[in-house]
Coordinates of C-alpha atoms in Angstrom, one line a residue:
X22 CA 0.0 0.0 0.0
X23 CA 0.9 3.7 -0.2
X24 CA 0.9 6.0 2.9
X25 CA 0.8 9.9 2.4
X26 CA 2.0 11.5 5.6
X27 CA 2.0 15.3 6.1
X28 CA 3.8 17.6 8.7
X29 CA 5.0 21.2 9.0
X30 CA 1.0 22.7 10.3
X31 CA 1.2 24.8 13.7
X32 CA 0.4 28.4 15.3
X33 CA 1.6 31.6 13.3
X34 CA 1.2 35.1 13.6
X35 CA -0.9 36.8 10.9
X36 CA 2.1 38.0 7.9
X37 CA 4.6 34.6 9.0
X38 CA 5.6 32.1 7.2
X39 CA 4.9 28.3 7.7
X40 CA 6.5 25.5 4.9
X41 CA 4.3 21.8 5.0
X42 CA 5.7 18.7 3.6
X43 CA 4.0 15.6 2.8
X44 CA 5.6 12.3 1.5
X45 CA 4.2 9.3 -0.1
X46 CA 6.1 6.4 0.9
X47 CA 5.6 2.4 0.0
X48 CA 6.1 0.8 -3.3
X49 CA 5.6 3.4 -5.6
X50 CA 6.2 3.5 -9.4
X51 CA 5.3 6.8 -10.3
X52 CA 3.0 9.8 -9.4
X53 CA 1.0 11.7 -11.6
X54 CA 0.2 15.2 -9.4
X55 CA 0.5 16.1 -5.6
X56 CA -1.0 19.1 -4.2
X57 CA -2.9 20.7 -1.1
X58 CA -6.2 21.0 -0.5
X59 CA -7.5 23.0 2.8
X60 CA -10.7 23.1 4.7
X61 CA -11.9 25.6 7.0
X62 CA -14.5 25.0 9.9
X63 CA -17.5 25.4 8.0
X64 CA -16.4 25.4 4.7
X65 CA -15.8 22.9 1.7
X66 CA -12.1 21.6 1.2
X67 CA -10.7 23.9 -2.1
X68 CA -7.8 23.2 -4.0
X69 CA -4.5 25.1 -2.7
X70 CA -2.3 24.3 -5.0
X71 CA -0.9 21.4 -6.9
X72 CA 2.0 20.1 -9.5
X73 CA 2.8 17.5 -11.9
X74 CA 5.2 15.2 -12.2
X75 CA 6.5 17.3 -14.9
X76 CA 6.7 20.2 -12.8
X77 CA 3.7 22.6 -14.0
X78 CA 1.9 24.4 -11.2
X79 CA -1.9 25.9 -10.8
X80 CA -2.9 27.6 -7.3
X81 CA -6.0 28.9 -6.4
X82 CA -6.4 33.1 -6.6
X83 CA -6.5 33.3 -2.6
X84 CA -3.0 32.2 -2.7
X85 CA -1.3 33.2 -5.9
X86 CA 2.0 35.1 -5.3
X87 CA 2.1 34.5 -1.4
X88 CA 2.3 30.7 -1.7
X89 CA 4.8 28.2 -3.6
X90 CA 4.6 24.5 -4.4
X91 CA 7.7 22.4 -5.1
X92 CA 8.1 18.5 -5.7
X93 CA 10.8 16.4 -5.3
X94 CA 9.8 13.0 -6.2
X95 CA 7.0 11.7 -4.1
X96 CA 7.4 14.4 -1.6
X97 CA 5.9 17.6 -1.9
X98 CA 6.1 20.9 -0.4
X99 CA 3.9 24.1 0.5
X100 CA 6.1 27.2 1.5
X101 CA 3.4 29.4 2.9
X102 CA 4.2 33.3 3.3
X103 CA 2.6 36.4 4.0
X104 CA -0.2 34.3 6.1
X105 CA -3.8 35.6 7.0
X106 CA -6.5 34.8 9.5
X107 CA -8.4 33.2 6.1
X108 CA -5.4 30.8 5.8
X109 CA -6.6 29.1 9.2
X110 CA -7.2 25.6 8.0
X111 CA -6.9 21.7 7.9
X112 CA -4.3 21.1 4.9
X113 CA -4.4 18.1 3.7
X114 CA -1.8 17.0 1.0
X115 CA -3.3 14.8 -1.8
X116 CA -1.1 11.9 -4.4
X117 CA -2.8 11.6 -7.8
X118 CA -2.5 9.1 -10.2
X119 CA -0.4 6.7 -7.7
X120 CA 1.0 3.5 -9.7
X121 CA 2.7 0.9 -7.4
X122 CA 2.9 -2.3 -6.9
X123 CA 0.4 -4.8 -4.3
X124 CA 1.8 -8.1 -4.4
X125 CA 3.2 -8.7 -7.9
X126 CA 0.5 -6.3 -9.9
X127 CA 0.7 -2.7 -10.6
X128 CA -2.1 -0.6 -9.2
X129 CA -3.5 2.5 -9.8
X130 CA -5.3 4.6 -7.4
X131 CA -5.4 8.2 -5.5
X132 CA -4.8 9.0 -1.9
X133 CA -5.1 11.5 0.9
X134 CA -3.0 12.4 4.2
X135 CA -4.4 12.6 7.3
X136 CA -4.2 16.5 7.2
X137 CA -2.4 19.4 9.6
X138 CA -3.8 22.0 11.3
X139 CA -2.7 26.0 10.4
X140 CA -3.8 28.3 12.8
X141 CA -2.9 32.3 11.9
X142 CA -3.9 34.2 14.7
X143 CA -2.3 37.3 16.7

């Protein structure tokens, strides 16, 4: 199986910076796209950013120019800056297009971490 494992999440003032990280880890052939997904108490889980395995990038407007995604093989990272009170969140780090192998057979299939908490508050 594949396990997708994020860390980095805590307490920052409003205008720090906060990087996550998130690894997928078992017997993995290739991944198509990771990315980061958030959802705020109340709220649906949006898109954050994500990137291919060739390295192209899409964000969402909330975050464009104050947040940067970076891959390096099956880990992924999210170097948060300039952080708001609206960036308060559950991130939860996403592997796409996941091929590895159960047994002898190559599988294909998608999977979530378990998610980390970012808290911006004065």
């Amino acid at each position: 199986q594949v396990h997708v494992e994020e860390s980095g999440g805590g307490l920052v003032r409003p205008g720090g910076s906060l990087r996550l990280s998130c690894a997928a880890s078992g017997r993995i052939i290739s991944i198509g796209a990771m990315g980061w997904h958030r959802q705020a108490p109340g709220k649906q889980r949006e898109l954050v950013a994500a990137i291919t395995s060739a390295g192209s990038t899409n964000y969402s407007d909330s975050v464009k120019g104050r947040f940067t995604i970076s891959r390096d093989n099956a880990t992924v990272y999210l170097q948060m800056r300039s952080l708001k009170p609206e960036d308060t969140a559950v991130y939860y780090c996403h592997a796409d297009y996941v091929i590895f192998y159960r047994g002898s057979q190559r599988v294909l299939d998608d999977y979530w971490g378990q998610g980390t908490q970012v808290t911006v508050s004065s």
